[in-house]
Structures are given as C-alpha cells and as structure tokens.
Amino acid sequence: MSDLPEIKLVFDEPKQRVKPPAHFADLDPAARKALAVELGIPGFRANQAAVHFFTHFNDDPQSWSDIPKDLRDLMAEKFTPKMITLVRSVSADGGRTRKDLWKLHDGVLVESVLMRYTDRTTVCISSQAGCGMNCPFCATGQGGLTRNLTAGEITAQVVAAARACELGEMPGGPTRLSNVVFMGMGEPMANYNAVMRSIRNITTAQPDGLGIGARSVTLSTVGLVNGIEKLIDEDIPVTLAISLHTPDDELRDTLVPINSRWKVREVLEAADKYADKTGRRYSIEYAMIKDINDQAWRSDLLGRLLRNRNAHVNLIPLNPTPGSKWTASRPEDEAEFVRILETYGVPVTVRDTRGRDIDGACGQLAAAEVTSEA
Ligand code: SAH
C-alpha cells in the first residue's frame, strides 16, 4: 500500500517553474487551426506552417517566405516557436551514429541519437528531462526527473532528425528518416499525453504529420501497466518494448523499481493484451549485466515465461555508467543465455552497440555536460 502515491505520480505533471512555450505541435490539426484564428492568423496559414514544419522539416518561421513578415514574427513567438537549440553533436561509427545535445527554453538539456543503417535510419528521442523510474543501471535514472517534455519539444527532436537526413548530414547521402524509438531519456508512459500527441504527429500523413508508419515507431517502457492499457485503446499499432531485464520479481524489484507496483506477470499480461489487439509482436528489452541477471537459470525462466507469447527478446550488452560496479556480461554467458532462450523457440537478437564511444546509450551525454558545467 505504501507505494500507492507513486501510482498517482505517473500521470501527474511535475512542478515546472517556467512553462515551455506553447507550439502548434502540442495540438491536433483542428486545434492548431483554432489557435491560429485565436491569435489572429488566418486558418489557412496553419496549413502552410504544417507544410513547412512536417513536410520540409523547417522549424524557422522567419524563413517561411510565403508567409507575410508580421505573421512570421507572430508565429515565431506564439505558434511555431523554436523549441530546441543544438548545444553540440558528437559522432561515432564513421558518422553513422550522431548524438545531439539539445537545450530547451529553460536551459534543461536532453539528447537524441540518430543512427543510419543500410536499410533504415532511426532516431532515438527523449520524452522527459531526466527520469523518475530510478533504475540503478541507467545513467538517466541517477539524476531523477527534472520535468516532462511537451509534445512540441518531443516532436522537434524528430523534425530535426528528419531534416538532418534530408540534408544528407549522415554519410551515404540524403535519406529519409524511417524509424523513431522512445528510448532516450525518460519514461514515455509517465508523460503519456505529450508522448501520444507526438506519436500522432509522427504517424499522421503529411502535411499534418511526418507520415512515418506506426509500426516504425517503438515505445519503450519500464512497464507502467495503466499506460499500456491506455495505449491499447488508442488504436495505433506502434511497436511496444518492455524493459524487463529479468524474469523474476525478486531481482526486478531492484533493477526496475516500479516492479514493486506492477509485477512481471502483470506487465507481460498487459503486453499480451496489446499484442492481441494490434497483432504486433512486442519486444522484451534485457540489459545483460555480468553475474547479476545473466545466469543460465534466468534464461531458462525467461524462456518458459515467453515461449507461448508473441514476444521477441532484445539483449542489450550493459553500457556501464560512470561509477557503477556493474559491467556487461561475458561473451560466453551471453551466448549461453541466447542458446537457452532459443531452445524454447523464443526469437532473440543481441542489439548492436552503436555509439559506445560517445556514450551513445542512456543519458550519458547530458550527464557529462551537466558535470562539466558545474
Ligand atoms: N524508460 C524507458 C525508455 C528509456 S531507456 C524504458 O525504460 O524502457 C531505453 C532502454 O535502454 C531501456 O530498455 C533501458 O532499460 C535501457 N538501458 C538503460 N540504461 C542502460 C545501460 N546502462 N545499458 C544498457 N541498456 C540500458
């Protein structure tokens, strides 16, 4: 019972000192038009703004030459203000992985990572500044939650990535942004409304959205069951990823502390319902931590849990965070873990470790920046 207040927190907006500017990407297309009219901007100008923003990936109203100058000023202030400013970028993997650090209007820092593969280009985005889930192996979790991002701030990360792709900033020439994963900073289910608005902005056809298929959008969660159940009702078949990290409640209570509220069984049952409704296989994320969660018996237990489920396991070699005594599993333990899962017919892949040398995983760039500024 003592953890009930924590449940309440899940959908609450954390206290914010200065509200982020409103942006038309916080709204659905009808409400965007209504806001424009309220601001004295003719409704059709909202469509023009949408073409600039979602089709041309241009977030600077001052350069929108088909809009009169005075309206550009008004839009830049109240309709489509700049939500994120690049602080710095670092590249790895011959430029095919790029991590961008963004400053928000209040100086808060978040990051996104753009990864080009042969068959797709994926951006990993943040949904919160910091995170309240407190998973001990995750860099973001160590600093706690600063605040939720708005849909405008989340969407702006995707638009910036789409622009970088179109401008050919990644080696291999211009390309299309094809995938979006909510695996940057934050717990997306704890910022549900802004994340859902962002998902609609990403998946709605141009010009009102970016026109990326829902199947190419992955929402990764620690397993907030109330959020998964809401998602089931949205009727939008994004790929669901569950950060399980261990099949047993005893260890999961430590690795993913929200497990004290929703147990492994409840989380998997909610994911099963999602899979039934959408027909989509879900992913089980599993960070392989040496001698902590990588024992053969845990693989066996995981295999038994998942063998009749519509799930796929994604093993992630732990990216050690500064100051932590935990490290990635030995290759032979990882191989054995995979082998055992396969005996149960559970599909399993080992995630490639893009961007290791730029702390490409999990809040480390923002953390480094804060340390060096302090
Ligand atoms: N809060 C969401 C999404 C952000 S983290 C979630 O937990 O799912 C995206 C994935 O990276 C999660 O599976 C998370 O557990 C994993 N992760 C976090 N820190 C990690 C680390 N140091 N090494 C490997 N994976 C990590």
Short mmCIF file of C-alpha atoms and ligand atoms in Angstrom, two decimals:
data_model
loop_
_atom_site.label_atom_id
_atom_site.label_comp_id
_atom_site.label_asym_id
_atom_site.label_seq_id
_atom_site.Cartn_x
_atom_site.Cartn_y
_atom_site.Cartn_z
CA MET A 1 0.00 0.00 0.00
CA SER A 2 2.83 2.36 0.79
CA ASP A 3 3.63 2.72 -2.90
CA LEU A 4 0.17 3.99 -3.89
CA PRO A 5 1.25 7.65 -4.06
CA GLU A 6 3.79 6.60 -6.68
CA ILE A 7 0.97 5.41 -8.94
CA LYS A 8 -0.70 8.76 -8.70
CA LEU A 9 2.51 10.46 -9.81
CA VAL A 10 2.55 8.53 -13.04
CA PHE A 11 0.27 10.85 -14.97
CA ASP A 12 0.89 13.99 -12.96
CA GLU A 13 2.84 16.85 -14.45
CA PRO A 14 5.90 17.51 -12.30
CA LYS A 15 6.12 21.07 -10.97
CA GLN A 16 7.50 23.40 -13.61
CA ARG A 17 8.94 26.80 -12.82
CA VAL A 18 8.70 28.28 -16.32
CA LYS A 19 6.22 26.72 -18.70
CA PRO A 20 7.71 25.76 -22.06
CA PRO A 21 6.31 27.85 -24.93
CA ALA A 22 3.14 26.51 -26.50
CA HIS A 23 3.65 25.11 -30.00
CA PHE A 24 1.18 24.03 -32.65
CA ALA A 25 2.65 20.51 -32.43
CA ASP A 26 1.08 20.28 -28.95
CA LEU A 27 -2.30 20.23 -30.68
CA ASP A 28 -4.27 18.16 -33.15
CA PRO A 29 -4.75 19.68 -36.62
CA ALA A 30 -8.22 21.13 -35.85
CA ALA A 31 -6.98 22.75 -32.65
CA ARG A 32 -3.94 24.15 -34.48
CA LYS A 33 -6.26 25.98 -36.83
CA ALA A 34 -8.38 27.22 -33.92
CA LEU A 35 -5.25 28.51 -32.16
CA ALA A 36 -4.15 30.31 -35.32
CA VAL A 37 -7.52 32.04 -35.60
CA GLU A 38 -7.41 32.96 -31.92
CA LEU A 39 -4.02 34.58 -32.50
CA GLY A 40 -5.39 36.49 -35.49
CA ILE A 41 -3.64 34.26 -38.03
CA PRO A 42 -5.89 33.17 -40.92
CA GLY A 43 -6.68 29.45 -40.66
CA PHE A 44 -5.07 28.52 -43.97
CA ARG A 45 -1.75 29.83 -42.64
CA ALA A 46 -1.81 26.95 -40.16
CA ASN A 47 -1.71 24.59 -43.14
CA GLN A 48 1.21 26.47 -44.63
CA ALA A 49 3.03 26.22 -41.30
CA ALA A 50 2.34 22.47 -41.23
CA VAL A 51 3.84 22.07 -44.72
CA HIS A 52 6.99 23.92 -43.66
CA PHE A 53 7.31 22.03 -40.40
CA PHE A 54 6.21 18.48 -41.20
CA THR A 55 6.98 18.24 -44.93
CA HIS A 56 10.06 20.44 -45.29
CA PHE A 57 11.29 19.89 -41.70
CA ASN A 58 11.84 23.65 -41.43
CA ASP A 59 11.27 24.94 -37.90
CA ASP A 60 12.30 28.56 -38.51
CA PRO A 61 9.22 30.69 -39.33
CA GLN A 62 11.48 33.61 -40.30
CA SER A 63 12.50 31.65 -43.41
CA TRP A 64 8.91 30.86 -44.48
CA SER A 65 8.81 33.16 -47.49
CA ASP A 66 5.17 32.51 -48.38
CA ILE A 67 4.09 33.99 -45.04
CA PRO A 68 3.95 37.80 -44.57
CA LYS A 69 6.69 39.19 -42.35
CA ASP A 70 4.44 40.32 -39.46
CA LEU A 71 2.80 36.90 -39.33
CA ARG A 72 6.20 35.22 -39.31
CA ASP A 73 7.09 37.22 -36.19
CA LEU A 74 3.81 36.25 -34.55
CA MET A 75 4.25 32.60 -35.49
CA ALA A 76 7.83 32.55 -34.21
CA GLU A 77 6.57 33.88 -30.92
CA LYS A 78 3.27 32.12 -30.33
CA PHE A 79 2.51 29.44 -32.91
CA THR A 80 5.66 27.64 -34.01
CA PRO A 81 8.43 28.88 -31.68
CA LYS A 82 11.84 27.23 -31.68
CA MET A 83 11.60 24.51 -29.04
CA ILE A 84 15.13 23.05 -29.00
CA THR A 85 18.56 24.56 -29.63
CA LEU A 86 21.57 22.44 -30.52
CA VAL A 87 24.34 22.62 -27.93
CA ARG A 88 26.67 20.13 -29.57
CA SER A 89 26.81 16.96 -31.61
CA VAL A 90 29.19 14.05 -31.36
CA SER A 91 29.60 11.34 -33.96
CA ALA A 92 30.75 7.74 -33.94
CA ASP A 93 30.75 4.72 -36.24
CA GLY A 94 32.22 6.76 -39.09
CA GLY A 95 29.49 9.39 -38.73
CA ARG A 96 26.66 6.88 -38.99
CA THR A 97 25.77 7.46 -35.36
CA ARG A 98 25.29 11.02 -34.19
CA LYS A 99 24.27 12.17 -30.78
CA ASP A 100 22.76 15.64 -30.42
CA LEU A 101 22.52 17.52 -27.16
CA TRP A 102 19.63 19.98 -27.07
CA LYS A 103 18.93 22.90 -24.76
CA LEU A 104 15.28 23.66 -24.00
CA HIS A 105 13.90 27.15 -23.33
CA ASP A 106 14.66 26.87 -19.61
CA GLY A 107 18.21 25.63 -20.06
CA VAL A 108 17.28 22.00 -19.43
CA LEU A 109 19.30 19.54 -21.54
CA VAL A 110 18.06 16.48 -23.40
CA GLU A 111 19.57 14.31 -26.08
CA SER A 112 18.65 12.39 -29.18
CA VAL A 113 20.66 9.88 -31.21
CA LEU A 114 20.44 9.42 -34.96
CA MET A 115 21.59 6.06 -36.35
CA ARG A 116 21.91 5.20 -40.02
CA TYR A 117 21.81 1.54 -41.03
CA THR A 118 21.86 0.06 -44.51
CA ASP A 119 18.10 -0.39 -44.61
CA ARG A 120 16.80 2.31 -42.27
CA THR A 121 17.60 5.45 -40.31
CA THR A 122 16.41 5.62 -36.73
CA VAL A 123 16.23 8.44 -34.25
CA CYS A 124 16.18 7.69 -30.54
CA ILE A 125 14.41 10.53 -28.72
CA SER A 126 13.83 11.76 -25.18
CA SER A 127 10.36 12.13 -23.68
CA GLN A 128 11.39 13.62 -20.34
CA ALA A 129 14.33 15.59 -18.98
CA GLY A 130 15.71 13.06 -16.55
CA CYS A 131 13.56 10.17 -15.37
CA GLY A 132 11.74 9.25 -12.18
CA MET A 133 11.99 5.48 -12.56
CA ASN A 134 15.34 5.20 -10.79
CA CYS A 135 16.68 2.06 -12.48
CA PRO A 136 20.15 1.65 -10.91
CA PHE A 137 21.99 0.66 -14.12
CA CYS A 138 20.71 3.62 -16.16
CA ALA A 139 22.60 6.94 -16.29
CA THR A 140 19.42 8.99 -16.70
CA GLY A 141 17.82 7.35 -13.68
CA GLN A 142 20.58 8.59 -11.38
CA GLY A 143 19.64 12.26 -11.68
CA GLY A 144 15.91 11.89 -11.06
CA LEU A 145 13.17 13.60 -13.03
CA THR A 146 13.61 17.24 -13.98
CA ARG A 147 10.41 17.64 -15.97
CA ASN A 148 8.19 16.27 -18.68
CA LEU A 149 8.81 17.44 -22.24
CA THR A 150 5.94 18.94 -24.19
CA ALA A 151 4.75 17.38 -27.45
CA GLY A 152 6.37 20.36 -29.18
CA GLU A 153 9.74 19.55 -27.59
CA ILE A 154 9.49 15.84 -28.37
CA THR A 155 8.29 16.38 -31.95
CA ALA A 156 11.05 18.95 -32.55
CA GLN A 157 13.68 16.23 -31.98
CA VAL A 158 12.09 14.09 -34.69
CA VAL A 159 11.77 17.01 -37.13
CA ALA A 160 15.45 17.89 -36.56
CA ALA A 161 16.42 14.29 -37.31
CA ALA A 162 14.27 14.20 -40.45
CA ARG A 163 15.93 17.43 -41.56
CA ALA A 164 19.44 16.05 -40.95
CA CYS A 165 18.53 13.00 -43.06
CA GLU A 166 17.12 15.07 -45.88
CA LEU A 167 20.14 17.39 -45.91
CA GLY A 168 22.44 14.38 -46.23
CA GLU A 169 24.23 15.09 -42.97
CA MET A 170 24.85 11.38 -42.42
CA PRO A 171 27.38 9.58 -44.65
CA GLY A 172 25.71 7.93 -47.64
CA GLY A 173 23.87 11.00 -48.90
CA PRO A 174 20.35 12.27 -48.35
CA THR A 175 17.90 9.76 -46.96
CA ARG A 176 14.54 9.55 -45.25
CA LEU A 177 14.09 9.21 -41.52
CA SER A 178 12.32 5.85 -41.28
CA ASN A 179 12.11 4.91 -37.58
CA VAL A 180 11.57 6.60 -34.23
CA VAL A 181 12.27 4.97 -30.89
CA PHE A 182 11.33 6.39 -27.49
CA MET A 183 14.50 5.06 -25.87
CA GLY A 184 16.27 8.26 -24.99
CA MET A 185 15.88 9.99 -21.65
CA GLY A 186 12.67 9.49 -19.72
CA GLU A 187 9.80 7.07 -19.22
CA PRO A 188 7.35 7.78 -22.06
CA MET A 189 4.37 6.24 -20.25
CA ALA A 190 4.92 8.70 -17.39
CA ASN A 191 4.40 11.59 -19.84
CA TYR A 192 1.53 9.89 -21.60
CA ASN A 193 -0.43 12.72 -23.20
CA ALA A 194 2.55 14.55 -24.67
CA VAL A 195 4.00 11.27 -25.94
CA MET A 196 0.71 10.28 -27.58
CA ARG A 197 0.38 13.68 -29.25
CA SER A 198 3.97 13.27 -30.50
CA ILE A 199 3.23 9.78 -31.82
CA ARG A 200 0.27 11.19 -33.72
CA ASN A 201 2.47 13.99 -35.10
CA ILE A 202 4.98 11.37 -36.23
CA THR A 203 2.47 8.99 -37.80
CA THR A 204 -0.17 11.32 -39.30
CA ALA A 205 0.22 11.73 -43.07
CA GLN A 206 1.90 14.89 -44.36
CA PRO A 207 1.29 17.76 -44.15
CA ASP A 208 -0.31 17.42 -40.71
CA GLY A 209 2.34 14.98 -39.52
CA LEU A 210 5.56 13.33 -40.63
CA GLY A 211 3.88 10.29 -42.20
CA ILE A 212 6.12 7.66 -40.57
CA GLY A 213 4.26 4.34 -40.15
CA ALA A 214 3.15 3.47 -36.62
CA ARG A 215 4.96 0.15 -36.96
CA SER A 216 8.19 2.07 -37.36
CA VAL A 217 7.68 3.82 -34.02
CA THR A 218 8.79 1.99 -30.86
CA LEU A 219 7.60 2.97 -27.43
CA SER A 220 9.83 1.53 -24.71
CA THR A 221 8.53 1.38 -21.16
CA VAL A 222 9.53 0.07 -17.75
CA GLY A 223 6.05 -1.48 -17.71
CA LEU A 224 3.54 1.05 -16.41
CA VAL A 225 0.51 -1.18 -16.81
CA ASN A 226 -2.01 1.67 -16.65
CA GLY A 227 -0.17 3.30 -19.56
CA ILE A 228 -0.06 0.09 -21.60
CA GLU A 229 -3.81 -0.31 -21.06
CA LYS A 230 -4.47 3.23 -22.26
CA LEU A 231 -2.32 2.57 -25.31
CA ILE A 232 -4.44 -0.47 -26.15
CA ASP A 233 -7.43 1.86 -26.54
CA GLU A 234 -5.62 4.33 -28.81
CA ASP A 235 -5.84 2.03 -31.79
CA ILE A 236 -2.39 2.98 -33.04
CA PRO A 237 -0.16 -0.04 -33.65
CA VAL A 238 3.23 1.25 -32.51
CA THR A 239 5.82 -1.35 -31.52
CA LEU A 240 5.78 -1.87 -27.78
CA ALA A 241 9.05 -2.62 -25.99
CA ILE A 242 9.06 -3.74 -22.36
CA SER A 243 12.22 -3.17 -20.32
CA LEU A 244 12.03 -6.43 -18.39
CA HIS A 245 15.71 -7.09 -17.59
CA THR A 246 14.96 -10.16 -15.51
CA PRO A 247 12.12 -12.70 -15.37
CA ASP A 248 11.90 -12.86 -11.56
CA ASP A 249 10.21 -10.29 -9.35
CA GLU A 250 12.83 -10.50 -6.65
CA LEU A 251 15.64 -9.08 -8.78
CA ARG A 252 13.32 -6.90 -10.88
CA ASP A 253 12.19 -5.06 -7.73
CA THR A 254 15.80 -3.78 -7.61
CA LEU A 255 16.64 -3.39 -11.31
CA VAL A 256 13.35 -1.72 -12.27
CA PRO A 257 11.93 -0.34 -9.01
CA ILE A 258 8.40 0.28 -10.40
CA ASN A 259 8.19 -3.53 -10.31
CA SER A 260 7.14 -3.10 -6.69
CA ARG A 261 3.88 -1.75 -8.14
CA TRP A 262 3.39 -3.90 -11.27
CA LYS A 263 4.91 -7.37 -11.21
CA VAL A 264 6.45 -9.26 -14.13
CA ARG A 265 3.29 -11.29 -14.67
CA GLU A 266 1.03 -8.21 -14.78
CA VAL A 267 3.35 -6.40 -17.17
CA LEU A 268 3.50 -9.37 -19.54
CA GLU A 269 -0.27 -9.82 -19.39
CA ALA A 270 -0.77 -6.18 -20.35
CA ALA A 271 1.73 -6.57 -23.21
CA ASP A 272 -0.12 -9.72 -24.34
CA LYS A 273 -3.36 -7.74 -24.49
CA TYR A 274 -1.60 -5.12 -26.57
CA ALA A 275 -0.28 -7.81 -28.92
CA ASP A 276 -3.74 -9.38 -29.24
CA LYS A 277 -5.35 -6.05 -30.04
CA THR A 278 -2.74 -4.83 -32.53
CA GLY A 279 -1.46 -8.12 -33.91
CA ARG A 280 2.01 -6.77 -33.21
CA ARG A 281 4.78 -8.76 -31.61
CA TYR A 282 6.30 -6.90 -28.67
CA SER A 283 9.93 -6.67 -27.63
CA ILE A 284 11.43 -7.62 -24.31
CA GLU A 285 14.45 -5.44 -23.57
CA TYR A 286 17.07 -7.16 -21.45
CA ALA A 287 20.31 -5.41 -20.45
CA MET A 288 22.89 -8.14 -19.90
CA ILE A 289 24.66 -7.38 -16.61
CA LYS A 290 27.55 -9.62 -15.62
CA ASP A 291 26.68 -12.01 -12.78
CA ILE A 292 23.51 -10.03 -11.96
CA ASN A 293 20.82 -11.13 -14.42
CA ASP A 294 22.73 -13.26 -16.97
CA GLN A 295 22.66 -16.69 -15.28
CA ALA A 296 21.52 -19.75 -17.24
CA TRP A 297 18.63 -20.33 -14.81
CA ARG A 298 17.28 -16.86 -15.57
CA SER A 299 17.39 -17.55 -19.29
CA ASP A 300 15.55 -20.79 -18.63
CA LEU A 301 12.90 -18.98 -16.58
CA LEU A 302 12.58 -16.27 -19.24
CA GLY A 303 12.23 -18.92 -21.94
CA ARG A 304 9.44 -20.63 -20.01
CA LEU A 305 7.69 -17.29 -19.44
CA LEU A 306 7.85 -16.25 -23.09
CA ARG A 307 7.56 -19.49 -25.08
CA ASN A 308 3.85 -19.09 -25.77
CA ARG A 309 3.85 -15.34 -26.07
CA ASN A 310 4.04 -13.09 -29.11
CA ALA A 311 7.33 -11.62 -27.93
CA HIS A 312 10.87 -11.16 -29.13
CA VAL A 313 13.87 -10.71 -26.83
CA ASN A 314 16.38 -7.97 -27.45
CA LEU A 315 19.53 -8.45 -25.38
CA ILE A 316 21.48 -5.24 -24.79
CA PRO A 317 25.06 -5.59 -23.52
CA LEU A 318 25.11 -3.30 -20.48
CA ASN A 319 26.61 0.07 -21.21
CA PRO A 320 28.38 0.67 -17.90
CA THR A 321 27.56 4.01 -16.30
CA PRO A 322 30.22 6.07 -14.56
CA GLY A 323 30.81 4.99 -11.00
CA SER A 324 28.86 1.77 -11.30
CA LYS A 325 30.42 -1.57 -10.39
CA TRP A 326 28.24 -3.34 -12.93
CA THR A 327 29.54 -4.31 -16.33
CA ALA A 328 28.45 -6.18 -19.45
CA SER A 329 28.14 -9.96 -19.44
CA ARG A 330 30.97 -12.23 -20.56
CA PRO A 331 30.55 -13.29 -24.21
CA GLU A 332 30.24 -16.97 -23.22
CA ASP A 333 27.45 -16.21 -20.72
CA GLU A 334 25.64 -14.13 -23.31
CA ALA A 335 25.96 -16.94 -25.88
CA GLU A 336 24.60 -19.48 -23.39
CA PHE A 337 21.71 -17.15 -22.50
CA VAL A 338 20.80 -16.90 -26.19
CA ARG A 339 21.13 -20.65 -26.70
CA ILE A 340 18.78 -21.49 -23.82
CA LEU A 341 16.15 -18.99 -24.98
CA GLU A 342 16.30 -20.50 -28.45
CA THR A 343 15.60 -23.97 -27.09
CA TYR A 344 12.20 -22.55 -26.09
CA GLY A 345 11.67 -21.19 -29.61
CA VAL A 346 11.82 -17.61 -28.33
CA PRO A 347 13.15 -15.22 -31.01
CA VAL A 348 16.20 -13.39 -29.67
CA THR A 349 18.62 -10.82 -31.03
CA VAL A 350 21.61 -9.10 -29.46
CA ARG A 351 21.48 -5.38 -30.02
CA ASP A 352 24.47 -3.85 -31.73
CA THR A 353 26.26 -1.34 -29.58
CA ARG A 354 26.08 1.78 -31.68
CA GLY A 355 27.75 4.83 -30.28
CA ARG A 356 29.54 3.20 -27.35
CA ASP A 357 32.45 5.60 -27.64
CA ILE A 358 30.17 8.63 -27.49
CA ASP A 359 28.17 7.31 -24.54
CA GLY A 360 25.50 6.65 -27.12
CA ALA A 361 23.24 5.00 -24.63
CA CYS A 362 21.18 6.31 -21.86
CA GLY A 363 21.60 9.89 -20.77
CA GLN A 364 25.33 9.98 -20.56
CA LEU A 365 25.97 12.98 -22.81
CA ALA A 366 23.55 15.20 -20.90
CA ALA A 367 25.06 13.93 -17.66
CA ALA A 368 28.58 14.75 -18.86
CA GLU A 369 27.51 18.25 -19.89
CA VAL A 370 25.95 18.98 -16.53
CA THR A 371 29.11 17.76 -14.78
CA SER A 372 31.38 19.89 -16.93
CA GLU A 373 29.19 22.96 -16.47
CA ALA A 374 29.05 22.57 -12.71
N1 SAH B 1 12.21 4.49 -19.77
C1 SAH B 1 12.05 3.68 -20.93
C2 SAH B 1 12.82 4.16 -22.15
C3 SAH B 1 14.22 4.67 -21.99
S1 SAH B 1 15.58 3.60 -21.79
C4 SAH B 1 12.42 2.25 -20.61
O1 SAH B 1 12.97 2.01 -19.55
O2 SAH B 1 12.10 1.37 -21.40
C5 SAH B 1 15.70 2.59 -23.22
C6 SAH B 1 16.29 1.22 -22.91
O3 SAH B 1 17.68 1.31 -22.52
C7 SAH B 1 15.59 0.53 -21.74
O4 SAH B 1 15.37 -0.82 -22.05
C8 SAH B 1 16.60 0.68 -20.64
O5 SAH B 1 16.40 -0.27 -19.62
C9 SAH B 1 17.90 0.50 -21.37
N2 SAH B 1 19.07 0.95 -20.63
C10 SAH B 1 19.14 1.95 -19.72
N3 SAH B 1 20.38 2.08 -19.24
C11 SAH B 1 21.13 1.13 -19.84
C12 SAH B 1 22.51 0.75 -19.77
N4 SAH B 1 23.36 1.40 -18.97
N5 SAH B 1 22.93 -0.26 -20.57
C13 SAH B 1 22.07 -0.88 -21.40
N6 SAH B 1 20.78 -0.58 -21.51
C14 SAH B 1 20.30 0.41 -20.75
#
